[in-house]
CSV table of N, CA, C and O in Angstrom, one decimal:
chain,number,residue,atom,x,y,z
D,1,MET,N,0.8,-1.5,0.0
D,1,MET,CA,0.0,-0.1,0.1
D,1,MET,C,0.6,1.3,-0.2
D,1,MET,O,2.5,1.4,0.5
D,2,SER,N,0.0,1.8,-0.5
D,2,SER,CA,1.8,3.9,-1.0
D,2,SER,C,1.2,4.6,0.8
D,2,SER,O,0.1,4.3,0.8
D,3,GLU,N,1.3,5.5,1.2
D,3,GLU,CA,1.6,6.4,1.7
D,3,GLU,C,0.7,7.1,1.6
D,3,GLU,O,-0.6,7.2,2.9
D,4,ALA,N,0.0,7.0,0.5
D,4,ALA,CA,-1.0,8.3,0.4
D,4,ALA,C,-2.4,7.3,0.5
D,4,ALA,O,-3.6,8.0,1.0
D,5,GLU,N,-2.7,5.7,0.8
D,5,GLU,CA,-3.9,5.1,0.5
D,5,GLU,C,-3.9,4.5,3.0
D,5,GLU,O,-5.1,5.0,3.3
D,6,ILE,N,-2.6,4.9,3.1
D,6,ILE,CA,-2.4,4.9,4.8
D,6,ILE,C,-2.9,6.1,5.4
D,6,ILE,O,-4.2,6.0,6.2
D,7,PHE,N,-2.8,7.6,4.6
D,7,PHE,CA,-2.6,8.6,5.0
D,7,PHE,C,-3.4,9.6,4.2
D,7,PHE,O,-2.6,10.6,3.6
D,8,PRO,N,-4.4,9.5,3.5
D,8,PRO,CA,-5.2,10.1,2.6
D,8,PRO,C,-5.3,11.9,3.0
D,8,PRO,O,-5.1,12.1,4.0
D,9,GLN,N,-4.9,12.7,2.0
D,9,GLN,CA,-4.9,13.9,2.1
D,9,GLN,C,-5.8,14.3,2.3
D,9,GLN,O,-7.0,14.3,1.1
D,10,PRO,N,-7.1,16.0,3.5
D,10,PRO,CA,-7.8,16.0,1.8
D,10,PRO,C,-7.6,16.6,1.1
D,10,PRO,O,-6.9,17.5,0.6
D,11,PRO,N,-9.1,16.7,-0.1
D,11,PRO,CA,-8.6,16.6,-1.6
D,11,PRO,C,-8.8,18.8,-1.4
D,11,PRO,O,-8.0,18.7,-2.0
D,12,ASP,N,-8.7,19.0,-0.9
D,12,ASP,CA,-8.6,20.4,-0.6
D,12,ASP,C,-7.3,21.4,0.0
D,12,ASP,O,-6.5,22.3,-0.5
D,13,SER,N,-6.2,20.2,0.4
D,13,SER,CA,-5.0,20.7,1.3
D,13,SER,C,-3.9,20.7,-0.1
D,13,SER,O,-3.2,21.3,0.3
D,14,LEU,N,-4.5,20.1,-0.9
D,14,LEU,CA,-3.9,20.3,-2.1
D,14,LEU,C,-4.5,21.4,-3.2
D,14,LEU,O,-3.4,21.8,-4.2
D,15,ALA,N,-4.8,22.1,-2.7
D,15,ALA,CA,-5.9,23.4,-4.1
D,15,ALA,C,-4.3,24.2,-4.4
D,15,ALA,O,-4.5,24.2,-5.3
D,16,GLY,N,-4.1,24.4,-3.3
D,16,GLY,CA,-3.3,25.7,-3.5
D,16,GLY,C,-1.8,25.7,-4.1
D,16,GLY,O,-1.4,26.4,-4.9
D,17,ARG,N,-2.0,24.0,-4.8
D,17,ARG,CA,-0.2,24.0,-5.1
D,17,ARG,C,-0.2,23.3,-6.5
D,17,ARG,O,-1.4,23.1,-6.8
D,18,HIS,N,0.7,24.4,-7.2
D,18,HIS,CA,1.4,23.9,-8.5
D,18,HIS,C,2.9,23.6,-9.1
D,18,HIS,O,3.2,24.4,-8.6
D,19,VAL,N,2.8,23.2,-10.4
D,19,VAL,CA,4.4,23.1,-11.1
D,19,VAL,C,3.7,24.1,-11.4
D,19,VAL,O,2.7,24.6,-12.8
D,20,ILE,N,5.5,25.1,-12.0
D,20,ILE,CA,5.5,26.2,-12.6
D,20,ILE,C,6.5,26.1,-13.5
D,20,ILE,O,7.2,26.3,-13.1
D,21,SER,N,6.5,27.0,-14.5
D,21,SER,CA,8.3,27.6,-14.4
D,21,SER,C,8.3,29.2,-14.5
D,21,SER,O,8.1,29.8,-14.4
D,22,TYR,N,9.3,28.9,-13.6
D,22,TYR,CA,10.7,29.9,-13.0
D,22,TYR,C,11.6,30.3,-13.8
D,22,TYR,O,12.0,29.5,-13.5
D,23,GLU,N,12.0,31.3,-14.4
D,23,GLU,CA,13.5,31.4,-15.2
D,23,GLU,C,13.9,30.3,-15.5
D,23,GLU,O,14.9,29.6,-15.1
D,24,GLY,N,13.1,29.3,-16.0
D,24,GLY,CA,12.8,28.2,-17.2
D,24,GLY,C,13.6,26.9,-16.0
D,24,GLY,O,14.0,26.3,-16.6
D,25,ARG,N,13.1,26.9,-15.1
D,25,ARG,CA,13.0,26.2,-14.5
D,25,ARG,C,11.4,25.4,-13.6
D,25,ARG,O,10.9,26.7,-13.5
D,26,SER,N,11.4,24.3,-13.1
D,26,SER,CA,10.6,23.5,-13.1
D,26,SER,C,10.3,24.2,-11.2
D,26,SER,O,11.2,23.6,-10.4
D,27,LEU,N,9.3,24.5,-11.1
D,27,LEU,CA,9.2,25.1,-9.2
D,27,LEU,C,8.5,24.2,-9.3
D,27,LEU,O,6.6,24.2,-9.6
D,28,TYR,N,8.1,24.3,-8.2
D,28,TYR,CA,6.4,23.8,-7.0
D,28,TYR,C,6.3,23.9,-6.3
D,28,TYR,O,7.2,24.2,-5.1
D,29,VAL,N,5.1,24.8,-6.8
D,29,VAL,CA,4.9,25.9,-4.8
D,29,VAL,C,3.7,25.9,-4.7
D,29,VAL,O,2.4,25.3,-5.3
D,30,GLU,N,3.4,27.1,-3.7
D,30,GLU,CA,1.6,27.0,-2.3
D,30,GLU,C,1.6,28.7,-2.9
D,30,GLU,O,2.0,29.0,-2.8
D,31,GLU,N,0.4,28.1,-3.8
D,31,GLU,CA,0.2,29.4,-3.4
D,31,GLU,C,-0.6,29.8,-3.3
D,31,GLU,O,-1.9,29.5,-1.7
D,32,LYS,N,-0.4,31.3,-1.8
D,32,LYS,CA,-0.6,32.0,-0.3
D,32,LYS,C,-1.7,33.2,-1.2
D,32,LYS,O,-1.8,33.7,-1.8
D,33,ASP,N,-2.2,33.0,0.6
D,33,ASP,CA,-3.8,34.2,0.2
D,33,ASP,C,-3.4,35.0,-0.2
D,33,ASP,O,-4.6,35.8,-1.0
D,34,ASP,N,-1.8,36.2,-0.5
D,34,ASP,CA,-2.5,37.3,-0.5
D,34,ASP,C,-1.8,37.1,-2.5
D,34,ASP,O,-1.5,38.2,-3.2
D,35,GLY,N,-1.5,35.9,-3.1
D,35,GLY,CA,-1.1,35.5,-4.7
D,35,GLY,C,0.0,35.2,-4.9
D,35,GLY,O,0.5,34.8,-5.7
D,36,SER,N,0.6,34.7,-3.7
D,36,SER,CA,2.4,35.3,-4.4
D,36,SER,C,2.6,33.6,-4.2
D,36,SER,O,1.6,32.9,-3.8
D,37,TYR,N,3.5,32.7,-4.2
D,37,TYR,CA,4.1,31.9,-4.2
D,37,TYR,C,4.7,31.3,-3.6
D,37,TYR,O,6.4,32.0,-3.9
D,38,GLN,N,5.5,30.5,-3.0
D,38,GLN,CA,6.2,29.4,-1.7
D,38,GLN,C,6.5,28.5,-2.9
D,38,GLN,O,5.6,27.6,-2.4
D,39,LEU,N,8.2,28.3,-2.4
D,39,LEU,CA,9.1,27.5,-3.0
D,39,LEU,C,8.2,26.4,-2.3
D,39,LEU,O,8.9,26.4,-1.0
D,40,LEU,N,8.1,25.1,-2.5
D,40,LEU,CA,8.2,24.3,-2.0
D,40,LEU,C,9.5,22.6,-2.2
D,40,LEU,O,10.2,22.6,-1.6
D,41,GLN,N,9.6,22.8,-3.8
D,41,GLN,CA,10.8,22.0,-4.7
D,41,GLN,C,10.4,22.7,-5.4
D,41,GLN,O,10.0,22.9,-6.3
D,42,LEU,N,12.7,23.1,-5.8
D,42,LEU,CA,13.2,22.6,-7.1
D,42,LEU,C,12.6,21.4,-7.8
D,42,LEU,O,12.9,20.3,-7.0
D,43,MET,N,12.2,21.4,-8.9
D,43,MET,CA,12.6,19.4,-9.8
D,43,MET,C,13.7,20.0,-10.6
D,43,MET,O,12.6,21.4,-12.2
D,44,SER,N,14.8,20.3,-10.8
D,44,SER,CA,15.9,19.8,-12.1
D,44,SER,C,16.9,19.1,-11.9
D,44,SER,O,16.8,18.7,-11.0
D,45,THR,N,17.2,18.6,-12.7
D,45,THR,CA,18.7,17.7,-13.4
D,45,THR,C,19.6,18.1,-12.8
D,45,THR,O,21.0,17.6,-13.6
D,46,ASP,N,19.8,19.8,-12.7
D,46,ASP,CA,21.5,20.0,-13.0
D,46,ASP,C,21.5,20.4,-11.3
D,46,ASP,O,20.7,21.7,-11.0
D,47,PRO,N,22.6,19.7,-10.9
D,47,PRO,CA,23.2,20.7,-9.6
D,47,PRO,C,23.2,21.9,-9.1
D,47,PRO,O,23.2,22.2,-8.2
D,48,GLN,N,23.6,23.1,-10.0
D,48,GLN,CA,23.6,23.9,-10.7
D,48,GLN,C,23.0,24.8,-9.7
D,48,GLN,O,23.3,25.6,-8.9
D,49,ASP,N,21.9,24.9,-10.3
D,49,ASP,CA,20.2,24.9,-10.3
D,49,ASP,C,19.9,24.7,-8.3
D,49,ASP,O,19.4,25.7,-7.5
D,50,PHE,N,20.4,24.0,-7.8
D,50,PHE,CA,20.6,23.5,-6.5
D,50,PHE,C,21.4,24.5,-5.6
D,50,PHE,O,21.2,24.7,-4.1
D,51,LEU,N,22.3,24.9,-5.8
D,51,LEU,CA,22.7,26.2,-5.0
D,51,LEU,C,23.0,27.2,-4.9
D,51,LEU,O,23.5,28.1,-5.0
D,52,ASP,N,21.8,27.9,-5.6
D,52,ASP,CA,21.5,28.8,-6.3
D,52,ASP,C,20.6,29.2,-5.0
D,52,ASP,O,19.7,28.7,-5.0
D,53,GLU,N,20.6,30.6,-3.9
D,53,GLU,CA,20.0,31.1,-3.1
D,53,GLU,C,18.8,30.7,-3.3
D,53,GLU,O,17.6,30.9,-2.4
D,54,LYS,N,18.4,31.4,-4.5
D,54,LYS,CA,17.0,31.6,-4.4
D,54,LYS,C,16.1,30.8,-4.9
D,54,LYS,O,14.7,31.2,-4.9
D,55,PHE,N,16.8,29.4,-5.3
D,55,PHE,CA,15.8,28.3,-4.9
D,55,PHE,C,15.0,27.6,-3.6
D,55,PHE,O,15.6,26.2,-3.9
D,56,THR,N,16.0,28.5,-2.7
D,56,THR,CA,16.0,27.9,-1.5
D,56,THR,C,14.4,27.2,-1.0
D,56,THR,O,13.3,28.1,-1.3
D,57,PRO,N,13.4,26.6,-1.0
D,57,PRO,CA,12.9,26.0,-0.6
D,57,PRO,C,12.1,26.2,0.6
D,57,PRO,O,12.9,26.5,2.1
D,58,GLY,N,10.4,27.1,0.6
D,58,GLY,CA,10.4,27.9,1.9
D,58,GLY,C,10.7,29.3,1.7
D,58,GLY,O,10.0,30.3,2.3
D,59,ASN,N,11.4,30.4,0.6
D,59,ASN,CA,11.4,31.2,0.4
D,59,ASN,C,10.4,31.4,-1.3
D,59,ASN,O,9.8,31.1,-1.6
D,60,ILE,N,10.6,32.9,-0.4
D,60,ILE,CA,8.9,33.5,-1.6
D,60,ILE,C,8.9,33.9,-2.8
D,60,ILE,O,10.1,34.6,-2.8
D,61,LEU,N,9.0,33.9,-3.4
D,61,LEU,CA,9.0,34.4,-5.2
D,61,LEU,C,8.3,35.4,-5.1
D,61,LEU,O,7.0,36.1,-5.0
D,62,PRO,N,9.8,36.8,-5.9
D,62,PRO,CA,8.6,38.1,-6.3
D,62,PRO,C,8.0,37.6,-7.5
D,62,PRO,O,7.8,37.4,-8.2
């Protein structure tokens, strides 16, 4: 059994989460009430992207 089957998430808990393209990189973000996005995960195969501080999880995208 998968983790999602054992611990199901309420459908509305993922409603504000999106995959977006920002500066040529794919990011998994959560939309905040004010319309800004908080970075949850950088999805990249380039190790250099992970060294860039602006792609640190938790950052608010401008």
